[in-house]
Every structure is written in structure tokens, then in C-alpha cells.
Coordinates of C-alpha atoms and ligand atoms in Angstrom, one line a residue:
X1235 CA -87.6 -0.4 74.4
X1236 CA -91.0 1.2 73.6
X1237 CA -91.7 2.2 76.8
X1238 CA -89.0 4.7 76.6
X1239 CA -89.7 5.7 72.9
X1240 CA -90.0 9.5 72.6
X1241 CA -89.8 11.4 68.7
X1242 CA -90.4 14.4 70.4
X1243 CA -86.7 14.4 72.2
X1244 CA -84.8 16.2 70.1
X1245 CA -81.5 14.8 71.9
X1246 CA -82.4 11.4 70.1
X1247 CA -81.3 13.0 67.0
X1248 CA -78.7 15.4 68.0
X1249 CA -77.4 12.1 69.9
X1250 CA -78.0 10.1 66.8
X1251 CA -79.3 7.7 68.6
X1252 CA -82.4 7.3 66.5
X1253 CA -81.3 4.9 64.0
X1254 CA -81.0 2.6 66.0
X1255 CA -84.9 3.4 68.0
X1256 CA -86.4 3.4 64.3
X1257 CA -84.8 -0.1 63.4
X1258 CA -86.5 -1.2 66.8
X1259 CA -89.7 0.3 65.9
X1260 CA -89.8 -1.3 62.1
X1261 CA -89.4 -4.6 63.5
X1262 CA -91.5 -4.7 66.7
X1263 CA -93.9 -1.5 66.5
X1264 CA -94.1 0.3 62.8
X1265 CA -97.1 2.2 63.0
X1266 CA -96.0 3.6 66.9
X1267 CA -98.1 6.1 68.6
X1268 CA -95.9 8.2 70.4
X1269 CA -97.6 9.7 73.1
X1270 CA -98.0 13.4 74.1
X1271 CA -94.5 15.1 75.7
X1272 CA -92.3 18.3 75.8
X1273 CA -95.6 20.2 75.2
X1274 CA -96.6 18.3 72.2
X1275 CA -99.3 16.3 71.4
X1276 CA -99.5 12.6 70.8
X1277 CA -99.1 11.2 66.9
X1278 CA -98.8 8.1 65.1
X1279 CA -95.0 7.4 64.1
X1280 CA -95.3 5.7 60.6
X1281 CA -91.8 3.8 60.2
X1282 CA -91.7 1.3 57.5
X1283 CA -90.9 2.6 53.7
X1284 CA -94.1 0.5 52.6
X1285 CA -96.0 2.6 54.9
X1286 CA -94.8 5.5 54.4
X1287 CA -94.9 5.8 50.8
X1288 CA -98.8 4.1 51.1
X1289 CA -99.8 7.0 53.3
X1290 CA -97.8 9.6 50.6
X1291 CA -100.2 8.1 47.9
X1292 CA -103.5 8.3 49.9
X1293 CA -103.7 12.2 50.0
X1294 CA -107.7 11.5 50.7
X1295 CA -107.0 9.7 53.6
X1296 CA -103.6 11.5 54.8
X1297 CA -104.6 14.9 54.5
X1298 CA -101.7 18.2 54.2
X1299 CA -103.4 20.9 55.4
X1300 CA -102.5 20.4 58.8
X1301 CA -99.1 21.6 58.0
X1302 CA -95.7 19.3 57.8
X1303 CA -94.6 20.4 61.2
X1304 CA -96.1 18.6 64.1
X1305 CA -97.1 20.5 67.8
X1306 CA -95.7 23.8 66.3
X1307 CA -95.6 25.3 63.1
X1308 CA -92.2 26.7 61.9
X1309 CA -95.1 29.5 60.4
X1310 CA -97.3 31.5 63.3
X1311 CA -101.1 32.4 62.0
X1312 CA -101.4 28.1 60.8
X1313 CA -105.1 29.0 59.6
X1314 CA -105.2 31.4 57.4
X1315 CA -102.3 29.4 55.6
X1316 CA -103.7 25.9 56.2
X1317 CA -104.8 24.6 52.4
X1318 CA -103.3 27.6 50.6
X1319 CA -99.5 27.3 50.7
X1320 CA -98.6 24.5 48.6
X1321 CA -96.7 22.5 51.2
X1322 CA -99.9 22.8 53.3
X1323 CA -102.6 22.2 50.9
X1324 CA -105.0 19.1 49.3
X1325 CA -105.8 18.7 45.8
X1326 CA -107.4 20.2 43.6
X1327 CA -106.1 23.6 45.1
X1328 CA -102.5 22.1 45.6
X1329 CA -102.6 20.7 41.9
X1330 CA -104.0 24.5 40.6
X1331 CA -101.1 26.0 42.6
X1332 CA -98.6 23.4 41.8
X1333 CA -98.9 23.6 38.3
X1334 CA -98.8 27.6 38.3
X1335 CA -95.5 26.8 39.8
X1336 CA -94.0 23.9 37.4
X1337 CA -92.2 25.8 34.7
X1338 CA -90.2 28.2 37.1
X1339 CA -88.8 25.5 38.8
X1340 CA -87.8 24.1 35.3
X1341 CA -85.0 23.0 33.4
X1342 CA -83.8 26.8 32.6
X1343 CA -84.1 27.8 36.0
X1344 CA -82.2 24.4 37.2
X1345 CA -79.5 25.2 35.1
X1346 CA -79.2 28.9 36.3
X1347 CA -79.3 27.7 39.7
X1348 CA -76.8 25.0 38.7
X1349 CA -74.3 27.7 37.2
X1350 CA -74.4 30.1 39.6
X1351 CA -74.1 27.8 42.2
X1352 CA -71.0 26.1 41.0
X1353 CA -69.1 29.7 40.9
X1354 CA -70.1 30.6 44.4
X1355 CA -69.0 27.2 45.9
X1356 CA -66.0 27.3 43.7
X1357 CA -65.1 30.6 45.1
X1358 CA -65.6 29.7 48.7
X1359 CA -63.8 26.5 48.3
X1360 CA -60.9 28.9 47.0
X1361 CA -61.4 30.9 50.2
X1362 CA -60.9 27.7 52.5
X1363 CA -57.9 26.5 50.0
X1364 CA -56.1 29.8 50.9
X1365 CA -57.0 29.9 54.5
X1366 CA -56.5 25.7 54.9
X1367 CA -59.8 24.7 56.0
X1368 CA -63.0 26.9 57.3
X1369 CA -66.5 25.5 58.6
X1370 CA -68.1 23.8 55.8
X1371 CA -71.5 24.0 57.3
X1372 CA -70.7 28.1 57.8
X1373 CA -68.6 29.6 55.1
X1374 CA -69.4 26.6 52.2
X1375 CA -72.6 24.9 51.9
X1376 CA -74.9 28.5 52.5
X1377 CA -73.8 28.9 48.6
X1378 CA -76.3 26.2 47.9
X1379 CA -79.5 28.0 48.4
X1380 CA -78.0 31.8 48.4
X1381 CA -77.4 30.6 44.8
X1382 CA -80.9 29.5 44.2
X1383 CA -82.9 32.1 46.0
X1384 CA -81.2 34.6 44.3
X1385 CA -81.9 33.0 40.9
X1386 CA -85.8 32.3 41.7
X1387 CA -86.3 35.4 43.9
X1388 CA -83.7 38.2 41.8
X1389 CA -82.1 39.4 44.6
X1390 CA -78.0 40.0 45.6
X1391 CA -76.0 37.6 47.1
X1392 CA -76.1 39.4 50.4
X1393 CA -80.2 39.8 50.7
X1394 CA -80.5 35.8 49.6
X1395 CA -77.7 35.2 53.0
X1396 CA -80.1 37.6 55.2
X1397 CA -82.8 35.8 53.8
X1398 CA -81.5 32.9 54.9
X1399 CA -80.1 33.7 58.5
X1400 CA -83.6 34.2 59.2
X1401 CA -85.5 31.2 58.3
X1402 CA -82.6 29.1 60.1
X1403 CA -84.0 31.1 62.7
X1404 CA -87.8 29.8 62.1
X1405 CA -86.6 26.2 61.6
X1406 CA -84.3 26.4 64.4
X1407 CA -87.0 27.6 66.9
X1408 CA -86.4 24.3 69.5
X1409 CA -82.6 25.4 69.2
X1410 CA -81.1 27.9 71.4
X1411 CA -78.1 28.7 68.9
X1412 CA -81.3 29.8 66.4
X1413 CA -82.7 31.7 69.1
X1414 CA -85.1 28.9 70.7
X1415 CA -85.7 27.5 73.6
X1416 CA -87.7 29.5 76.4
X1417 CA -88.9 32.0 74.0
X1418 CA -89.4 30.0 71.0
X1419 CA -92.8 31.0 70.3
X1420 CA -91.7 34.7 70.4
X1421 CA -88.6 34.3 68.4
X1422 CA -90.3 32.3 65.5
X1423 CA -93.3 35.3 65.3
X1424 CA -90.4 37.9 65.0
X1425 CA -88.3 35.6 62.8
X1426 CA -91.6 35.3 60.6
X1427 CA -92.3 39.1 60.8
X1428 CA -88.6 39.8 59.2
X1429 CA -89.3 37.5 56.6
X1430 CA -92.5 39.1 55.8
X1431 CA -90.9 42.2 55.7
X1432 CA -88.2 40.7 53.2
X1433 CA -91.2 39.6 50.9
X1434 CA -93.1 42.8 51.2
X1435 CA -90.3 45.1 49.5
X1436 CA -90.2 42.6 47.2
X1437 CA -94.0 41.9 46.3
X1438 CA -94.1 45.8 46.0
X1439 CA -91.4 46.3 43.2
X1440 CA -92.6 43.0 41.5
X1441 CA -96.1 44.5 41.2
X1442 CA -94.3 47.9 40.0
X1443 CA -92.2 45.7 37.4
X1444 CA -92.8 41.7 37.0
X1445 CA -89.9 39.7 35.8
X1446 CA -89.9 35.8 35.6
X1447 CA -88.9 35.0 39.2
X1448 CA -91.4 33.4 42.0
X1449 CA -93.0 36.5 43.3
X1450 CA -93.8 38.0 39.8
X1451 CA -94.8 34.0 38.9
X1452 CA -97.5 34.2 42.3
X1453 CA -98.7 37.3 41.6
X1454 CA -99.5 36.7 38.3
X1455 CA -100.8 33.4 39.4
X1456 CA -104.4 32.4 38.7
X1457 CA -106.4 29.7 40.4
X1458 CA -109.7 28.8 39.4
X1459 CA -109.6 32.1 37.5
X1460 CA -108.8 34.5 40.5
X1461 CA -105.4 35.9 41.8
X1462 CA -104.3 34.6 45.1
X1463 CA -104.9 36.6 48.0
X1464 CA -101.9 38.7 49.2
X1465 CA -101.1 37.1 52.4
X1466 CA -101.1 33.4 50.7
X1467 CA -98.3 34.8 48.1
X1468 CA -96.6 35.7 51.2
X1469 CA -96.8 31.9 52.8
X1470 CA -96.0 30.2 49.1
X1471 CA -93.0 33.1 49.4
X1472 CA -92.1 31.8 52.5
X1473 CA -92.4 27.9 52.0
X1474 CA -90.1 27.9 48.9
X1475 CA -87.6 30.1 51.1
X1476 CA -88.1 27.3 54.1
X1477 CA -87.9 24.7 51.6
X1478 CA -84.6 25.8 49.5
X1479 CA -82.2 27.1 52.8
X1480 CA -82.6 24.4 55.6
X1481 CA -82.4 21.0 53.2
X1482 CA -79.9 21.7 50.7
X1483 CA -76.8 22.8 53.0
X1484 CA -77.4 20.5 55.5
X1485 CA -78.0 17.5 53.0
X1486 CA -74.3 18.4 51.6
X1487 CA -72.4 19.0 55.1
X1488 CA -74.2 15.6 55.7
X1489 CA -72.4 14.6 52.6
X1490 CA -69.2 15.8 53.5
X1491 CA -69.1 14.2 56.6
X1492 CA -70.1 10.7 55.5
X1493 CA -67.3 10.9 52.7
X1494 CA -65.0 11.9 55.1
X1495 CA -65.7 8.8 57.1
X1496 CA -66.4 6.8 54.2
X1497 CA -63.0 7.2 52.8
X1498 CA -62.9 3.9 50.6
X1499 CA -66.1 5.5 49.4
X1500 CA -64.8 8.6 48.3
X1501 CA -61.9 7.3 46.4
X1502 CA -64.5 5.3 44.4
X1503 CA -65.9 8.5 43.4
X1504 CA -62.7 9.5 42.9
X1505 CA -61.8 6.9 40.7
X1506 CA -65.5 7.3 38.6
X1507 CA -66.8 10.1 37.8
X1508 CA -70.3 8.9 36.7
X1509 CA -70.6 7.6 40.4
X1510 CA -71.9 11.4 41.2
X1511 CA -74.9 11.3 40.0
X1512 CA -75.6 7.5 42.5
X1513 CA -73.6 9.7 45.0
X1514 CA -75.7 12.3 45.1
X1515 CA -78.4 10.2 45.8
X1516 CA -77.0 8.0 48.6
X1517 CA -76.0 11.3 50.2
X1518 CA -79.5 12.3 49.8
X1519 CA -80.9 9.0 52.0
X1520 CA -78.2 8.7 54.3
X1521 CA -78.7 12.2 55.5
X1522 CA -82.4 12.7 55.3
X1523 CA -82.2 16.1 56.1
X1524 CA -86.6 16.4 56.1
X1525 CA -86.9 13.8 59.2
X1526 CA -90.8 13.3 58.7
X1527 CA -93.2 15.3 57.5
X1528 CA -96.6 15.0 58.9
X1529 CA -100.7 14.5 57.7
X1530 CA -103.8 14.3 59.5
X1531 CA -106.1 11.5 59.2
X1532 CA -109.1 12.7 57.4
X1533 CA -111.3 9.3 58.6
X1534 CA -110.7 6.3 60.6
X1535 CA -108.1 4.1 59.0
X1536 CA -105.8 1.3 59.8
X1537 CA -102.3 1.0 59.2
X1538 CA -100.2 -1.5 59.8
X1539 CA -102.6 -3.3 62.0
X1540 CA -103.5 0.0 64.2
X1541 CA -106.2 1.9 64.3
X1542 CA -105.8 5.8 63.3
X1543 CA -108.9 7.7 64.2
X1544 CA -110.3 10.7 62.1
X1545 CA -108.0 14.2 63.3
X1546 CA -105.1 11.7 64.7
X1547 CA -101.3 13.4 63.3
X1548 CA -99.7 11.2 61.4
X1549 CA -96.4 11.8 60.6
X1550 CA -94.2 9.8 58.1
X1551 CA -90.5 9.0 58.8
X1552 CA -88.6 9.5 55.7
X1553 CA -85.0 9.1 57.8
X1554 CA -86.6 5.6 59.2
X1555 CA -87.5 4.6 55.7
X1556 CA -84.7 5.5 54.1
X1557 CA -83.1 3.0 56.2
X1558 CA -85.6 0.3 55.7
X1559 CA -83.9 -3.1 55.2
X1560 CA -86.6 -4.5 53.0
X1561 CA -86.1 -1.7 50.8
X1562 CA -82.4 -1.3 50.6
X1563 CA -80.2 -3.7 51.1
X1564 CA -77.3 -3.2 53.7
X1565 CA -79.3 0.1 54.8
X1566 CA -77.1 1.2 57.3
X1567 CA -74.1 1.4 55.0
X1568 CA -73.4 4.6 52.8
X1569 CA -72.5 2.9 49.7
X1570 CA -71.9 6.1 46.7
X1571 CA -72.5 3.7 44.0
X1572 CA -76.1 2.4 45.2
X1573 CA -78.5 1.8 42.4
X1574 CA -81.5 1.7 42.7
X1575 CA -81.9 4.0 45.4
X1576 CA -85.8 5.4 45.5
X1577 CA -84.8 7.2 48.9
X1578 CA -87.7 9.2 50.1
X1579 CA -85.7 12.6 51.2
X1580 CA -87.6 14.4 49.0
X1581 CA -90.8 13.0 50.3
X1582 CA -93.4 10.9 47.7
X1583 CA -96.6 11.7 45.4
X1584 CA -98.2 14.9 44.6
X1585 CA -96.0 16.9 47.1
X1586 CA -92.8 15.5 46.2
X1587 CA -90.5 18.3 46.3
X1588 CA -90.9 21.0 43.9
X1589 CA -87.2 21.9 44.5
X1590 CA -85.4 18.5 43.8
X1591 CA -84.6 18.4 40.3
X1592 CA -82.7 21.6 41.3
X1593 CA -81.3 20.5 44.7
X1594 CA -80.0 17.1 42.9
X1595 CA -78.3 19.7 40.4
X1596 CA -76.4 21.4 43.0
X1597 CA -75.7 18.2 44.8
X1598 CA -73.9 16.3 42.0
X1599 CA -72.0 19.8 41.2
X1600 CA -70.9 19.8 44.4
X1601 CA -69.2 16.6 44.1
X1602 CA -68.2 17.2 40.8
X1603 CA -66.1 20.3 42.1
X1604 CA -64.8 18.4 44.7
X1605 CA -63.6 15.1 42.4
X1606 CA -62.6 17.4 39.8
X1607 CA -60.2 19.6 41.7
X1608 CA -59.5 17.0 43.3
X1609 CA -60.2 18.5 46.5
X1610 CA -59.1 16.8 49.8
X1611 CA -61.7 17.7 52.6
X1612 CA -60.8 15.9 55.8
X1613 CA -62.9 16.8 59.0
X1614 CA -61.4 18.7 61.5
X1615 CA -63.8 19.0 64.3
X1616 CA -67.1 17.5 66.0
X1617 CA -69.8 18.2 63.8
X1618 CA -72.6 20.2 66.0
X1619 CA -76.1 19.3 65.1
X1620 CA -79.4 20.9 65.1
X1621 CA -81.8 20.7 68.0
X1622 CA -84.5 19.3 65.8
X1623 CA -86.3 16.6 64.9
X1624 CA -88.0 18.2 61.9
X1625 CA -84.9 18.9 60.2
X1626 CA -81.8 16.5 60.7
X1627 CA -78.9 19.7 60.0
X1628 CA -75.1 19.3 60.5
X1629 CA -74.8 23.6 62.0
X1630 CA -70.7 23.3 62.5
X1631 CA -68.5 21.3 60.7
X1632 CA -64.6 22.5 60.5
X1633 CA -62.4 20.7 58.1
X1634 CA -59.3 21.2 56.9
X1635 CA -58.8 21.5 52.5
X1636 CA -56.5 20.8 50.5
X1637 CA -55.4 20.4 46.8
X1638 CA -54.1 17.3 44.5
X1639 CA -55.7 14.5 46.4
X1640 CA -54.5 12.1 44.3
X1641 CA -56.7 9.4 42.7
Ligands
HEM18 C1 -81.8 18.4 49.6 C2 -82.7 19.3 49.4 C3 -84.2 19.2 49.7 C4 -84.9 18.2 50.5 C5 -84.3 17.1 51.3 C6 -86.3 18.6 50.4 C7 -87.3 17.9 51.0 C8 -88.7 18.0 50.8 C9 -89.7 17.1 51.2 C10 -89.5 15.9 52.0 C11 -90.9 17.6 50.7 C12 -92.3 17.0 50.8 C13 -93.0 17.5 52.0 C14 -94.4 16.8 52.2 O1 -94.7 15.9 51.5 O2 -95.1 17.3 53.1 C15 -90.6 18.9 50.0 C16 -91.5 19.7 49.4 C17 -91.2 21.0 49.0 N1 -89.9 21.5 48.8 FE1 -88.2 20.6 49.1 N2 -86.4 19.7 49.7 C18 -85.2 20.1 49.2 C19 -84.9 21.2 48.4 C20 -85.8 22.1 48.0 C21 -85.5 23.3 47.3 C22 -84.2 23.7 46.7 C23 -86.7 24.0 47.2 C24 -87.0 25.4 46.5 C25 -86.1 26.2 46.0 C26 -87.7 23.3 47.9 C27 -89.1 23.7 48.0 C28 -90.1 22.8 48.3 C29 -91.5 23.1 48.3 C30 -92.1 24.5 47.8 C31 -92.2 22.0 48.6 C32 -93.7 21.8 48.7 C33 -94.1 21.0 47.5 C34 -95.6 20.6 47.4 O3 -96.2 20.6 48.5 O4 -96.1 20.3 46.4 N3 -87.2 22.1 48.4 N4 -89.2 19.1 50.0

């Protein structure tokens, strides 16, 4: 099989055909360098969960200020952010930045988030109640992160959904529903452009009047005793957007989808209402919406028996560990009451998501909506999936909902 082996195919995942390539490549080849193709260089496919999580610890070795994307940045201009936004930064800047950071994305704000999430998916589940069903990825699961950016960033319901229809647009950039395809590289400098322009009205009238959201929190931000530079408040603006829209909806259409066809599952939940919090989770590593994310060697090093050289791209498969045998038992069945379940979907170590203690809040009161009203959610429709392999995303799901499932 590893002649054929190619990450960079995108139709592997929308085929979802790449469970079954990654189990291959665990057994027979777990450190795989896949080589150049589809205009993108050449980088060593880390497979295993040992491996992975090794090469999340080692942030002297496996370095992030390459950027998470491999052969193309879902940002244009990669220098001048390269070691500044947080995503794309070493310690001890990324620790400086990263605790500036910690208390906004605490419990207070989690619980905001959580609040004013649960009223907008409650309303748009009423919406799809009175209308019989609608497209769960569409009109449902864009509540998740419209709710929290317009708690972190203060903004209306309607600018948090134009924020974001455009970074789908920047993480869609290999898709041509996103605008991809021929000009990708055009579309993802003008998707990044509107962005910008989003940020810059808002950097303005934060300067003019801080409050406690992230801009005001960035531009009040001090590292090392100095005031980040303008443009790197726009890239930490922009990698907490990225970061909060394309995971979140996509991890619970994922959700919906594997309940749906996991329906002695769902009645368990159902039945137990303290199997949402293990629910969540299990939803969280079955769908692992972040597919890899990717470092750069910083020396020579060997991994699993191969040698990386110093600059190689390295990029770590959290969907293939997530579905690592040796870690889970029965991996490749979604089981809602799985415990323990250390699922790497929100990646490992210093750069473990910033966002997750928020995202698991909106997760569980998703389900918690769902079990609690009952809510019957049966899929109506193929789901259509995202040409990505950055970003596993369910883009069209129709189902049909209705009330008084019973238990
Ligand atoms: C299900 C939802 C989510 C998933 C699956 C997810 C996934 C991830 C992963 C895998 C990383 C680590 C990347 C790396 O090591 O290179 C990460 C980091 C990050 N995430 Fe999330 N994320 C989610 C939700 C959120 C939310 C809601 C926000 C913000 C509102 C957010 C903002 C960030 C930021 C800013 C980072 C960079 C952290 C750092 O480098 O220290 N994420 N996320």
C-alpha cells in the first residue's frame, strides 16, 4: 500500500478512506515520509499516538514557528507572523503571550460562552422543529462559535456570522465551494484582507474604549515589557477567529452524524445523562476535526527508527492517533461512554488548545439540549465534506427533527 500513500490528496479524506491508510501506516510505516505532490512539498507523516504526543512534548526539537499548515498557509505574509502568533510561536515568546491570554479564555468567559451559546442553538433547533428538519451543518452548528466570538470579540450576532463566512473561506482555500481551487492563492489573500479589515474597525474602537474582550486583552498585552506590534495583534486576532469557527461546528455535525448512525449509542445517552460529559469527548476523537498539525525539525532526530533531518516538516496526525489501537481499545468504534479517553483533538503540551475548556462547554450543551428535549435528529441526506486535509469538516448535513424521542 505505501507506494500509493499520498496525505496530500484531499479525496482520501473527503472519501474517508484514510482510516483505513493510517491503520496501514501504524502497523507497517509510522513515521512515513510522504513525498512531494499536488504542489506541496515532501514531510514526515508521524502516525502512532506515542509519537505523536513525544513530538508534542519536544517543542526544542519540533519546532512551531513554521506554522500548523503544511505547503500553504491558511495566512499569506507567513514571515512576519512566524514566532509571534501564538499558534506559530516557540517558547519563551509563546509562554509570554500565552499567559497574557489565560484569564480571558477563563472560567467566566467559558460560562458566557456557554450561556449564550445554549440560547442560540436552542433557538435554531426551534427554527428546524417548526420547519421539520434544516442543514445542521448550515442553519445549527454556526451557533457554536458565532456565540463565542461574539462573547470574546463584543460584537453582534450578525458581524461574528460575517466573521465567520470568511475564515471558512481561508480554511477552505483547496475547496472550490470556499472559493479554492485554481485561484486559491488569490482567494485566501482576499479572504485574509476582509478579515483584516474586520479587525481593523475593531482594533480602532478598542484603542478609543478598551473593554475585557481579546482585542482590548492584545492591546493591552505586554511581552517582555513592550506592547505587541500592531500587525501581530492582527495574526493573534486572526488565529483565535481560525481556531474558534472551523473546529467547533464541524466537531458537532461530526457528532450528529455518528449519533445518528450510532443509534444504540444515542439511547445510552439518552438513558444517562452524566454520559455527556464522556460523549463529548468520544465525539471529540472520533471526529478529529484538526487532522494534523505540523512542526519543523529544528536538528537531526530519529523517530521511530527514521531519520528526520534539521528543516524536514513534520506533521503530527491527531485523526491517526486518535484511532491508535494501543491507545484505545476498540478504536474504530464510537463508544459515548469511553473512559479514559486522552484523545488528542485538541492537540498536546504547551499549545494545547487555548479554546477547549470552552469548546468542551459548548459540546456537552449541545448534547445536553438534545437529551433534554429530547430531541430526535435523524439524517436526512449525504453529508458533504470539506476538500481538506487540514481540517476534517462535515459542510452539508440535512436532517430531519423532531420532538419527544422517547427514552
Ligand atoms: C472542537 C473544537 C476545537 C478543536 C478540535 C481545536 C483544535 C486545536 C488544536 C489541535 C490545537 C493545537 C495546534 C498545535 O499544536 O499546533 C489548537 C490550538 C489553538 N486553538 Fe483550538 N480547537 C478547538 C476550539 C477552539 C476555540 C473555541 C478557540 C478559540 C475561541 C480555539 C483557539 C485556539 C488557539 C488560539 C490555539 C493556539 C494555542 C497555542 O498555540 O498555544 N480553538 N486547537
Amino acid at each position: 500500500m505505501d507506494e500509493a500513500i499520498d496525505l496530500n490528496d484531499t479525496r482520501l479524506f473527503t472519501e474517508q478512506r484514510h482510516h483505513e491508510v493510517f491503520a496501514w501506516l501504524r502497523a507497517n510505516d509510522p513515521v512515513h515520509w510522504n513525498e512531494p505532490s499536488h504542489g506541496i512539498p515532501g514531510h514526515w507523516a508521524v502516525c502512532r499516538y506515542g509519537d505523536v504526543t513525544a513530538a508534542y512534548a519536544d517543542t526544542a526539537t519540533f519546532s512551531s514557528v513554521g506554522g500548523s499548515v503544511h505547503g500553504g498557509s491558511y495566512r499569506q505574509g507567513g514571515d512576519s507572523a512566524a514566532g509571534r502568533m501564538l499558534s506559530a510561536s516557540d517558547p519563551p515568546y509563546h509562554r509570554l503571550l500565552r499567559r497574557q491570554l489565560r484569564e480571558l479564555f477563563g472560567a467566566d468567559m467559558t460560562a458566557r460562552v456557554a450561556a449564550r451559546a445554549a440560547r442560540l442553538a436552542g433557538a435554531a433547533f426551534d427554527r428546524a422543529l417548526a420547519d421539520g428538519g434544516c442543514d445542521f451543518a448550515v442553519d445549527i452548528a454556526p451557533e457554536l462559535p458565532a456565540a463565542t466570538i461574539m462573547e470574546l470579540l463584543g460584537v453582534s450576532r450578525s458581524a461574528a456570522h460575517d466573521l465567520a463566512a470568511v475564515t471558512r473561506r481561508i480554511i477552505g482555500f483547496r475547496d472550490p465551494e470556499f472559493g479554492g481551487g485554481d485561484g486559491e492563492r488569490v482567494g485566501l489573500a482576499v479572504a485574509q484582507a476582509e478579515v483584516f479589515e474586520f479587525f481593523a474597525e475593531l482594533i480602532a474602537d478598542r484603542r478609543a474604549c478598551p473593554g475585557e474582550d481579546l482585542v482590548s486583552v492584545l492591546l493591552a498585552a505586554r511581552v517582555n515589557g513592550r506592547p505587541l506590534r500592531e500587525e501581530d495583534v492582527y495574526y493573534n486576532c486572526l488565529n483565535v477567529a481560525v481556531g474558534g469557527n472551523e473546529t467547533t461546528p464541524y466537531t458537532a455535525t461530526a457528532g450528529i452524524l455518528a449519533l445518528a448512525e450510532n443509534p444504540g449509542e444515542r439511547a445510552a445517552l439518552d438513558a444517562d445523562p452524566d454520559l455527556v460529559e464522556p460523549a463529548a469527548g468520544e465525539i471529540l476523537r472520533w471526529s478529529s476535526a484538526n487532522a494534523y498539525t505540523r512542526r519543523i525539525a529544528t536538528e537531526d532526530v530519529v523517530l521511530a527508527q527514521r531519520k528526520i533531518s534539521r528543516g524536514d516538516s513534520v506533521t503530527l496526525w491527531n485523526v491517526s492517533a486518535n484511532r491508535d489501537d494501543a491507545q484505545f481499545p476498540d478504536a474504530s468504534r464510537f463508544r459515548v461512554g469511553r473512559t479514559p479517553n486522552r484523545h488528542l483533538s485538541y492537540g498536546s503540551g504547551i499549545h494545547r488548545c487555548i479554546g477547549a475548556v470552552m469548546a468542551q462547554a459548548e459540546l456537552t450543551m449541545l448534547l445536553r439540549l438534545m437529551t433534554e428535549r429530547r430531541l430526535s435528529v435523524e439524517v436526512a441526506g449525504e453529508p458533504v465534506r470539506l476538500r481538506s486535509n487540514f481540517i476534517q469538516g462535515i459542510t452539508s448535513l440535512p436532517v430531519v427533527v423532531n420532538p419527544g424521542r422517547s427514552a
